Structures are given as C-alpha cells and as structure tokens.
Coordinates of C-alpha atoms and ligand atoms in Angstrom, one line a residue:
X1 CA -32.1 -44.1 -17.9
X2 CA -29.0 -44.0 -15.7
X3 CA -26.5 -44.3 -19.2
X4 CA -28.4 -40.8 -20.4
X5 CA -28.1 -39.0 -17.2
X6 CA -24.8 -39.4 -17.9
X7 CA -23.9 -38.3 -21.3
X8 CA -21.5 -35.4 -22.0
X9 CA -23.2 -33.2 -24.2
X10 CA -22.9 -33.9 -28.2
X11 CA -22.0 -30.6 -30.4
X12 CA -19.3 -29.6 -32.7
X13 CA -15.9 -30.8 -32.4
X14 CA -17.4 -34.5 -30.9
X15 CA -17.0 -37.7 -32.9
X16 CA -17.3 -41.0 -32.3
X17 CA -19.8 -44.5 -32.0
X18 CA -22.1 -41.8 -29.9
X19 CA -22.1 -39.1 -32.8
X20 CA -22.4 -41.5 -35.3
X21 CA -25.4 -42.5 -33.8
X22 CA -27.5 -39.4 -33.4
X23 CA -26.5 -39.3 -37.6
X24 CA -28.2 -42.3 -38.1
X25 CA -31.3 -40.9 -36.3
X26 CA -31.3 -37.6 -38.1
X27 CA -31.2 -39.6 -41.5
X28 CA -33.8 -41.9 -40.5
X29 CA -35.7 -38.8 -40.2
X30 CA -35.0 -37.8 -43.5
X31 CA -33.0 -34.0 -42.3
X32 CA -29.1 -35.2 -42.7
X33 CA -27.4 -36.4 -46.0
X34 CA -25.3 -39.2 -45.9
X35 CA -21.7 -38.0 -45.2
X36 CA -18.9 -37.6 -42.2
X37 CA -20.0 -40.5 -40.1
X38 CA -18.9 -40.0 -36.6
X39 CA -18.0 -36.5 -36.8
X40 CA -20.2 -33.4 -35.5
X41 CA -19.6 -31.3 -38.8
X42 CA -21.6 -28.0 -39.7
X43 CA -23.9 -30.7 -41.4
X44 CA -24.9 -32.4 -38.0
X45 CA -25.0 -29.1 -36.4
X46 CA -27.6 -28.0 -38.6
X47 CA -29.8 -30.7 -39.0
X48 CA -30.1 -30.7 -34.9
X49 CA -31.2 -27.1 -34.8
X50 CA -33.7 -27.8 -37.6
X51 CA -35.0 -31.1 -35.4
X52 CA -34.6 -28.8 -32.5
X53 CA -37.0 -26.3 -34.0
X54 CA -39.3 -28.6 -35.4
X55 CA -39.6 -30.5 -32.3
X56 CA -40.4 -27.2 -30.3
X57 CA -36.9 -28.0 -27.9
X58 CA -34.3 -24.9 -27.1
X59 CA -32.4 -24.8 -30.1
X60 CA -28.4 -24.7 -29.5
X61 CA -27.2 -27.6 -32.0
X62 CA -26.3 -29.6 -29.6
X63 CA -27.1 -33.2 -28.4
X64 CA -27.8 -32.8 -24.4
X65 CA -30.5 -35.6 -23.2
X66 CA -33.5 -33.5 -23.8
X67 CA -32.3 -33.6 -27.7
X68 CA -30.9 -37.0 -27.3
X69 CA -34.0 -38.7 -25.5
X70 CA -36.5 -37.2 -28.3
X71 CA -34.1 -38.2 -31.2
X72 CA -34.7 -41.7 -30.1
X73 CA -38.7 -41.4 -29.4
X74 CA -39.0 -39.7 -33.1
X75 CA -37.1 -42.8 -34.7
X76 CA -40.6 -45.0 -33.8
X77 CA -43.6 -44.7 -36.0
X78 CA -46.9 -46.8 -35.1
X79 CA -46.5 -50.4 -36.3
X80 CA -42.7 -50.5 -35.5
X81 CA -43.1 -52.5 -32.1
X82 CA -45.5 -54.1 -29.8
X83 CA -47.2 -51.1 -27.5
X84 CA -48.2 -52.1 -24.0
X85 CA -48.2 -50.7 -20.4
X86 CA -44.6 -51.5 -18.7
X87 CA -44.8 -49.8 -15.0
X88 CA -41.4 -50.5 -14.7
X89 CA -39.5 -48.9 -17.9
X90 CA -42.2 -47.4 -19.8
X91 CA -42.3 -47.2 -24.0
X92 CA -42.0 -43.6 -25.2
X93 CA -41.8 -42.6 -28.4
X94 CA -43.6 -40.8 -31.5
X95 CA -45.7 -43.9 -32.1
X96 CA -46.9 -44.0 -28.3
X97 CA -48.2 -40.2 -29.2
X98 CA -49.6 -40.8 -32.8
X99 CA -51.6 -43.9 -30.6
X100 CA -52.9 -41.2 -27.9
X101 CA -53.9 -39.3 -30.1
X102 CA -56.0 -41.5 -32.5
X103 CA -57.5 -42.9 -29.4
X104 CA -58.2 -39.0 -28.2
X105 CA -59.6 -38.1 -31.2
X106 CA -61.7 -40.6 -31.2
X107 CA -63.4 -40.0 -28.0
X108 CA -61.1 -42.2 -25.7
X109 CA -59.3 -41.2 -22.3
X110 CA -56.1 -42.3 -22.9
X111 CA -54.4 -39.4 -20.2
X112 CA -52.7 -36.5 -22.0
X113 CA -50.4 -37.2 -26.0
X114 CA -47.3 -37.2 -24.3
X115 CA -45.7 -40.4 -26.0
X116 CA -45.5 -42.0 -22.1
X117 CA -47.5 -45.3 -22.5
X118 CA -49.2 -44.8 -19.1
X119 CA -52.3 -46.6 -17.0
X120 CA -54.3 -44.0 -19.0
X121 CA -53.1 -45.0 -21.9
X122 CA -53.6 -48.6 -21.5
X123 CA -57.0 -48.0 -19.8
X124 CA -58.1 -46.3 -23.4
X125 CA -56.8 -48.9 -25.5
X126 CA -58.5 -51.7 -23.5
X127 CA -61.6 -49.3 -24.2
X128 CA -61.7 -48.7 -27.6
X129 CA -60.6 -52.7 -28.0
X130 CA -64.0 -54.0 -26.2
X131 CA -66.2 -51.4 -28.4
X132 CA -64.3 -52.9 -31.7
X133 CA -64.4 -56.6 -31.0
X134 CA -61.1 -57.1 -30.3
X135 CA -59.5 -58.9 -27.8
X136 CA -59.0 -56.0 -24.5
X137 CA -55.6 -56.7 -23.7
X138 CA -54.4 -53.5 -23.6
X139 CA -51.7 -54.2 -26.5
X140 CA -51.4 -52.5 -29.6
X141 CA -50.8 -55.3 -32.2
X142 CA -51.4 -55.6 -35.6
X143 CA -55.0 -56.7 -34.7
X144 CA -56.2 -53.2 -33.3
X145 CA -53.1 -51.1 -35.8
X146 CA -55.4 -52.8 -38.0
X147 CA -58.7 -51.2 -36.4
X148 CA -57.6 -48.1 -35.6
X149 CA -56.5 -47.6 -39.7
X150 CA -59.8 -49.0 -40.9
X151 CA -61.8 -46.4 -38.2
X152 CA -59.9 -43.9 -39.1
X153 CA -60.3 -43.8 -43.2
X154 CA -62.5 -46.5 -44.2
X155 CA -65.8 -46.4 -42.0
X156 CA -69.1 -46.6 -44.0
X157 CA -71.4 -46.3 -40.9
X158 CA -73.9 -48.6 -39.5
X159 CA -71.1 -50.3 -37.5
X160 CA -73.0 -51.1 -34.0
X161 CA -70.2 -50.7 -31.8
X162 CA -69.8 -46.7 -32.9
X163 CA -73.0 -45.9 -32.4
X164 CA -72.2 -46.9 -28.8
X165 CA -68.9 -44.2 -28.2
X166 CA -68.5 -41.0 -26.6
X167 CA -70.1 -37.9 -27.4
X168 CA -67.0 -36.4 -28.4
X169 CA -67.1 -39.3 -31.3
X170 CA -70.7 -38.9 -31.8
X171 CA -69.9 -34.8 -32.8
X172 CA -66.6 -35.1 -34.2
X173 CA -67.3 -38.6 -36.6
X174 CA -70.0 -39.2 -38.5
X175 CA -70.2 -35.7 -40.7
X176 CA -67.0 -36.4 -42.3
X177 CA -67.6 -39.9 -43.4
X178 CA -67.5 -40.2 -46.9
X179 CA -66.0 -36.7 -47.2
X180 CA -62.7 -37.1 -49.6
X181 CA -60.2 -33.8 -48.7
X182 CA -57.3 -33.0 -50.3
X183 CA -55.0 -31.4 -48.3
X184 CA -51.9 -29.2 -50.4
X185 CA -48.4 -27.9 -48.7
X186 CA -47.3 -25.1 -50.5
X187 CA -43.8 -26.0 -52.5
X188 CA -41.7 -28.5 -51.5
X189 CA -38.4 -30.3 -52.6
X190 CA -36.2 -27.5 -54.5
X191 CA -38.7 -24.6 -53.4
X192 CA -38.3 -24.2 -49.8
X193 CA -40.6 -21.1 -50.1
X194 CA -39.7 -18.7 -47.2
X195 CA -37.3 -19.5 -44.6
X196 CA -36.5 -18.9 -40.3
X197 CA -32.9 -20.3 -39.7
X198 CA -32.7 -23.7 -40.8
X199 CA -36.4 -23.9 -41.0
X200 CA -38.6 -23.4 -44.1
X201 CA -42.0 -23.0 -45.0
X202 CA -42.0 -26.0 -47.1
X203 CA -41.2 -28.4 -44.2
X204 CA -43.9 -26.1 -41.8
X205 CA -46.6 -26.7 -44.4
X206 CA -46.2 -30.4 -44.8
X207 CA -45.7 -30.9 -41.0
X208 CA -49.2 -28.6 -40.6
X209 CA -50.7 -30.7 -43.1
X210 CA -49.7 -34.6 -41.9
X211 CA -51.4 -33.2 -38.5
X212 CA -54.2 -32.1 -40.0
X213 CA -54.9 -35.7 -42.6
X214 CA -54.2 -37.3 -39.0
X215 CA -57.0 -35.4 -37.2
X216 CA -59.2 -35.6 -40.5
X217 CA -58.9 -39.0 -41.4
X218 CA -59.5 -40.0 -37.3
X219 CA -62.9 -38.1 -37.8
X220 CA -63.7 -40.6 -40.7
X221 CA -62.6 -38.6 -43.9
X222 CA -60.4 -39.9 -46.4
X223 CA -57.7 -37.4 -46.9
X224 CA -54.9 -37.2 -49.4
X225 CA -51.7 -34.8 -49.5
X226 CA -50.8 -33.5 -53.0
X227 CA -46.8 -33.6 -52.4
X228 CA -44.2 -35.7 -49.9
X229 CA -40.8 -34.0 -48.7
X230 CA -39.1 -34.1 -52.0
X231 CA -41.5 -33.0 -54.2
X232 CA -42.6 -29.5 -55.6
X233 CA -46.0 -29.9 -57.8
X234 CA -46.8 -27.3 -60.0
X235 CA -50.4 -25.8 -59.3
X236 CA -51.9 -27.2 -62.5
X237 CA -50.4 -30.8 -60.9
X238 CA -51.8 -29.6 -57.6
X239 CA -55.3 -29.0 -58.6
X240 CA -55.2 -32.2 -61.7
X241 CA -54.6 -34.6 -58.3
X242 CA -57.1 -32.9 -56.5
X243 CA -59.7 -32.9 -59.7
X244 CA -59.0 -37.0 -59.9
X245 CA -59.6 -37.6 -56.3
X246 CA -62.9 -36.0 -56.8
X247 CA -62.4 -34.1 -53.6
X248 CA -65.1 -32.3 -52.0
X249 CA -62.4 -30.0 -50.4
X250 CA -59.1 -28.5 -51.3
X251 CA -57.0 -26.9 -48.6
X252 CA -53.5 -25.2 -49.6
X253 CA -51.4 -24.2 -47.0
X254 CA -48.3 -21.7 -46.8
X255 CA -46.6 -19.1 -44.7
X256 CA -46.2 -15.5 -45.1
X257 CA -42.7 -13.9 -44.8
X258 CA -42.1 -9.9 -45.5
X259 CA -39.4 -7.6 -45.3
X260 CA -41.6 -5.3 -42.8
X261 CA -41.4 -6.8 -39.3
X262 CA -45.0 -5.9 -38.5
X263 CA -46.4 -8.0 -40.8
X264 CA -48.1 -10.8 -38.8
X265 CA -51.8 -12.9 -38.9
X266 CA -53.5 -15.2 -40.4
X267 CA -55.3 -14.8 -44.0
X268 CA -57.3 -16.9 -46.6
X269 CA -58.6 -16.8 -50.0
X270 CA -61.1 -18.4 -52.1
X271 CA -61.9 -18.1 -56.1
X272 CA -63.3 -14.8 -57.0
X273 CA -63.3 -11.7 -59.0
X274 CA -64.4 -9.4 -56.6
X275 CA -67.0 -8.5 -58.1
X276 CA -69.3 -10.9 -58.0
X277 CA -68.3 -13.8 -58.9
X278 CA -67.3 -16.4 -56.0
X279 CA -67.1 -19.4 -54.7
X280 CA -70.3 -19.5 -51.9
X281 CA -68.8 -22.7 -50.0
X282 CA -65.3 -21.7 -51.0
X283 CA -65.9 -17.8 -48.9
X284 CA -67.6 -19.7 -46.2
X285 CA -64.6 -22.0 -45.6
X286 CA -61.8 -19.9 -46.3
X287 CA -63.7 -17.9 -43.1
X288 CA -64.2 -20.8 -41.1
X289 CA -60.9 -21.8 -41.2
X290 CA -59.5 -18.6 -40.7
X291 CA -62.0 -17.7 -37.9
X292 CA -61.1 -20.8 -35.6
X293 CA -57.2 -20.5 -36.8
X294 CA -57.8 -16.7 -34.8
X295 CA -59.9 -18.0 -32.5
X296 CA -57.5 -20.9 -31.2
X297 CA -54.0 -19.4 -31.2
X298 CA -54.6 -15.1 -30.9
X299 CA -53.1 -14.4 -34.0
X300 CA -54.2 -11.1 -35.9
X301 CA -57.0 -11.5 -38.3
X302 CA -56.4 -10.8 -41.9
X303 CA -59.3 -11.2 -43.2
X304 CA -60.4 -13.6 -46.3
X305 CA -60.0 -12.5 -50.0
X306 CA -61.4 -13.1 -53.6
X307 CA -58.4 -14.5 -55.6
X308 CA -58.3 -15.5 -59.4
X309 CA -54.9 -18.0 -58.5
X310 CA -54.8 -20.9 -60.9
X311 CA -55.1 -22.7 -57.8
X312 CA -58.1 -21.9 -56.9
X313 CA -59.4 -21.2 -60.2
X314 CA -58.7 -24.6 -61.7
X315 CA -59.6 -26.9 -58.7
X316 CA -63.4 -28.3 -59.3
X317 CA -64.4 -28.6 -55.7
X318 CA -64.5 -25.6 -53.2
X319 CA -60.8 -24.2 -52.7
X320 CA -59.3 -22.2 -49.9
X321 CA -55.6 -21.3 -49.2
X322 CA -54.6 -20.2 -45.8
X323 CA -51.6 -18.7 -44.6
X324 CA -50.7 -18.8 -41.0
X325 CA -48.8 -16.4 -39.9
X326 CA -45.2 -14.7 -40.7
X327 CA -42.0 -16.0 -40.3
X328 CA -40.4 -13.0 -40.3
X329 CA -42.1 -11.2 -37.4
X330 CA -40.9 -13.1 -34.1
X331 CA -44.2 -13.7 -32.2
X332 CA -45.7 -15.3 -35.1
X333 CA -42.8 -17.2 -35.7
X334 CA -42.3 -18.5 -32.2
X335 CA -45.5 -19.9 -32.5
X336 CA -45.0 -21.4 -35.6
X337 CA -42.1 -23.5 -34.4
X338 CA -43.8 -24.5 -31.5
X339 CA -45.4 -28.0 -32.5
X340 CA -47.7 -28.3 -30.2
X341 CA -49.2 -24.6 -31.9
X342 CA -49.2 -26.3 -35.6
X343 CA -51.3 -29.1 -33.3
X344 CA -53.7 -26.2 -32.2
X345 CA -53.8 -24.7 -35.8
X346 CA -54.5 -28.1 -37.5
X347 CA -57.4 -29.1 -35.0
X348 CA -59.0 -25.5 -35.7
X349 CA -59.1 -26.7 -39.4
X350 CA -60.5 -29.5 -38.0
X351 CA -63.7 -27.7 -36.2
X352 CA -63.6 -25.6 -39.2
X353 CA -64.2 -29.1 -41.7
X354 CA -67.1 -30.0 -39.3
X355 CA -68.8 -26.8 -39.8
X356 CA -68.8 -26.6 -42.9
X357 CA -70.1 -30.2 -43.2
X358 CA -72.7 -30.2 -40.6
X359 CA -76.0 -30.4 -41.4
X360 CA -77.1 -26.5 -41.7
X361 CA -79.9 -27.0 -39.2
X362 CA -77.3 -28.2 -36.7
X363 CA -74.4 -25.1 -37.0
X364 CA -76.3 -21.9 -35.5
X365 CA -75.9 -19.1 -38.2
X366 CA -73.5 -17.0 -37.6
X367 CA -75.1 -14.1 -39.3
X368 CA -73.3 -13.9 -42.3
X369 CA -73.8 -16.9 -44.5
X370 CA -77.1 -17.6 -46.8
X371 CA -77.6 -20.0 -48.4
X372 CA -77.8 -19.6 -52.3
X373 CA -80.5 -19.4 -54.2
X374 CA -81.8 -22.1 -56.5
X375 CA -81.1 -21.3 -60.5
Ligands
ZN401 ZN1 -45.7 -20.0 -49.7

C-alpha cells in the first residue's frame, strides 16, 4: 500500500508510464477508445468521471487513490485468479464482491460485499464448500467457480445438500427454479437514450440489469439480457429473443428524463387498452415491482399503466417496463448514480420475482389481486 499513499494525483496535463496505465484499465473496462497513450487528454478525463459516477466515488476527473485503488479492483472479474484469505495483504477487487455476494444471496455469512476477502469471507466459502461436496479449503478455484455457476443457473432440485441451507436459501431459491426471465435495457450502442454528464441511461439500464440476472440467476432462474454494451435491438428483436427463449417473464428497463425539474418517481406499465383488456399477471407484476422499487429506495410512486407498446404487445409471456426515476431532477439522479442504490433497486425486483412466483397460498393477498376466472 505504501507506493499508493504516495501518488500525486492523476488529471489533465499528466502523462507518463502512470497515465498510461490507468488507460489501459479504463479500456479494459470498455469506457476509453484506444488513442493518446500516456497523456491525460479530454478523453481520459471523461472516461474517469463516467467510472467515477458509475462507481458511486466523488466525481472530479481525476486519479487520486480512492479512483486509483478501485480502477485496479474493477480490472478483476471472478475466475481471473485464485481467491483465498491473506491476513497479511488481503485480495480486493470486483471479483472478491461478485463472490460475497453469490455466497450472500445464497444464504451464506460471508461479512458485508465489500470486495475485502476477510475471515468472514473465508468462513462462508469453507461453508457453502462442505454443503456442496467440495473440498472446504476456503479457496475459490475452478472447482467451487464451478459450483457456484451451476447453483446459480442450472439447479433442477432434489440435490440433498440444499435442502440442508439457510432459511434465507430455503425462501429466496427454490420458487424460481425452472423460471426462464428475460431481462431488457432499454437502447444501447448508438441510442444512449437520456443522458446526466457523461452518464447515460443506456449504460444505467444495462448496469441495473447485470445486477438484477446476478441476483436472479443466484435464486435459481435462468436469466438472459436481450442486448450487451454495443448493441441497440429494435423492440420487435427485443420481444422475437424473448419469444424464443420461451420466457415466463419480460422485464424492460429505462429511465425517465424531462425538461420539468419536478419530474421524479418510479412508474410501470403492462399490455392494455384501458379498457378492459390486460395482461392479469402482467398488472400484477408491473405493481410488484414498482411497489418494492418505492418501498426500498423512497422514491415517489407513479403509479402502473395500461400500454399498447409493441413491446409489450408483441412479447408472449407477461411483460412489464419499469422506469426508475429521472435523471433530470437531482435527487433522483443522485440516487441513480449511487451503485450501491441500483443494488437496492435490482434486489426489490428480486422480492418482486418471488411474489409473483410464490405459490398463492404462501403470499398474503394484498387486497387487490384475484385471481381470474376460468373460461
Ligand atoms: Zn428510455
């Protein structure tokens, strides 16, 4: 640690082997362009603030350790390296927090997701080792990568040793096994959709949505995103992928942005006319989600509404878009950039899933739903 307490400050006007460096991280990351190497252009400058943002740090556009240090954790993804307890210089990094969290969400106490692999950590991992058969050396090898994949898209049920976990697992697991979801970010590549700074709605949506597959596929669904970073579906290729992957849910995700600065909350929609003619499971999930979205992070309610979008119209399974919050009014926004928020926002879709995939005797009515009638 002592050659980071040290370092001078990166920002415009730098160059050299150290700004060269931070380049290479932001390109691994896919937010810089290949270009200047070694000089802090208006390039580098922006692609920090739009790291700085996403990453929830104080966003000047400039490399001081706090930047620095999380530019190096965000360069590891699960399966890069070895994981294991190391009292004396501890790993930290993105794939330390993707591990705390799978072992969190699946009903292991493995301390708090802060990409530190601690005692807790380890003491989780040796946990969730002995209940899957694997050896309980508190290492995260390919063995248990392997494990943790497989538990987290692929169970069937009937495996012995999950009968045997927490309670946590016991409510958050079994429901959604089985349950194929597609999950949608709203444009993408070209169409950055609406925009704060540096930051867009395109890259908001996808980064809501990978935390919600992650939080979906750890509670046993099997979960598929319609578009990556460069691409911009239209909504007839939206709802086509969703349509082959036989989904039993379709969630579309987007932010609001309007020229009033008052305009703020959460709102969904589901297929209908209004006047009739709805989606039953559609209405009860576009509330769901919405409900636990308010519920979670205080943002206004909105409401959900009876749309005719080809989205929602063309999809064969029940459909829902939600759209958290505006970008342009400043508390929603703040939120919205904070990560751990879109972490909050994507387990309320979570919860939301569950209920609407529990068993009805086992979700206490809230008042408004009945069931349809048989034709
Ligand atoms: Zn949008």
């Amino acid at each position: 640690m002592g050659s980071e307490s040290d370092m001078q400050p990166l920002g415009p006007g730098s160059h050299g082997a150290a700004v060269a460096d931070v380049q290479a991280a932001l390109r691994s990351l896919g937010l810089l362009e290949p270009g200047s190497d070694g000089v802090y252009d208006r390039a580098t400058e922006l692609a920090v603030r739009h790291f700085q943002q996403v990453r929830g740090l104080s966003v000047d556009g400039r490399v001081g350790e706090e930047t620095y240090r999380a530019l190096s954790e965000a360069r590891w993804s699960l399966g890069d390296r070895l994981l294991h307890h190391d009292p004396v210089r501890p790993a930290r990094g993105d794939d330390v927090t993707n591990l705390q969290e799978r072992l969190l969400e699946l009903g292991y106490d493995a301390g708090r997701a802060d990409g530190i692999f601690g005692r807790e950590t380890e003491t989780g991992l040796q946990a969730f080792q002995r209940d899957y058969g694997l050896t309980a050396d508190g290492t995260c090898g390919p063995a248990t990568l392997r494990a943790l994949r497989q538990l987290g898209r692929k169970v069937t049920g009937g495996r012995p040793q999950l009968l045997r976990q927490s309670a946590s697992f016991v409510e958050s697991g079994p429901h959604l096994i089985g349950r194929r979801i597609v999950v949608d970010p709203g444009h993408g590549g070209a169409d950055t959709g609406f925009a704060a700074g540096e930051t867009t709605e395109a890259d908001l949506v996808l980064d809501l949505a990978s935390r919600i597959e992650g939080r979906l596929a750890a509670a046993g669904a099997t979960v598929y995103l319609t578009r990556g970073r460069h691409q911009d579906p239209t909504p007839a290729e939206r709802t086509a992928f969703a349509n082959d992957a036989r989904a039993d849910l379709f969630i579309s995700l987007h932010v609001d942005a309007q020229d009033s600065p008052h305009a703020r909350g959460v709102a969904s929609y589901y297929y209908g006319t209004g006047s009739g003619t709805s989606s039953t499971v559609g209405e009860r999930f576009a509330d769901l989600a919405r409900r636990e979205v308010v519920a979670r992070t205080g943002m206004l309610d909105l409401g959900g509404h009876p749309k005719t979008w080809d989205l929602l119209r063309m999809t064969r399974m029940p459909a829902v878009r939600l759209d958290v919050g505006y970008l342009s009014h400043p508390v929603d926004r703040l939120l919205l950039l904070d990560a751990r928020l879109r972490g909050t926002v994507a387990s309320a879709v979570l919860a939301a899933v569950q209920r609407l995939f529990l068993p009805a005797d086992a979700d206490p009515p809230t008042g408004t739903f009945v069931l349809p009638q048989r034709a």
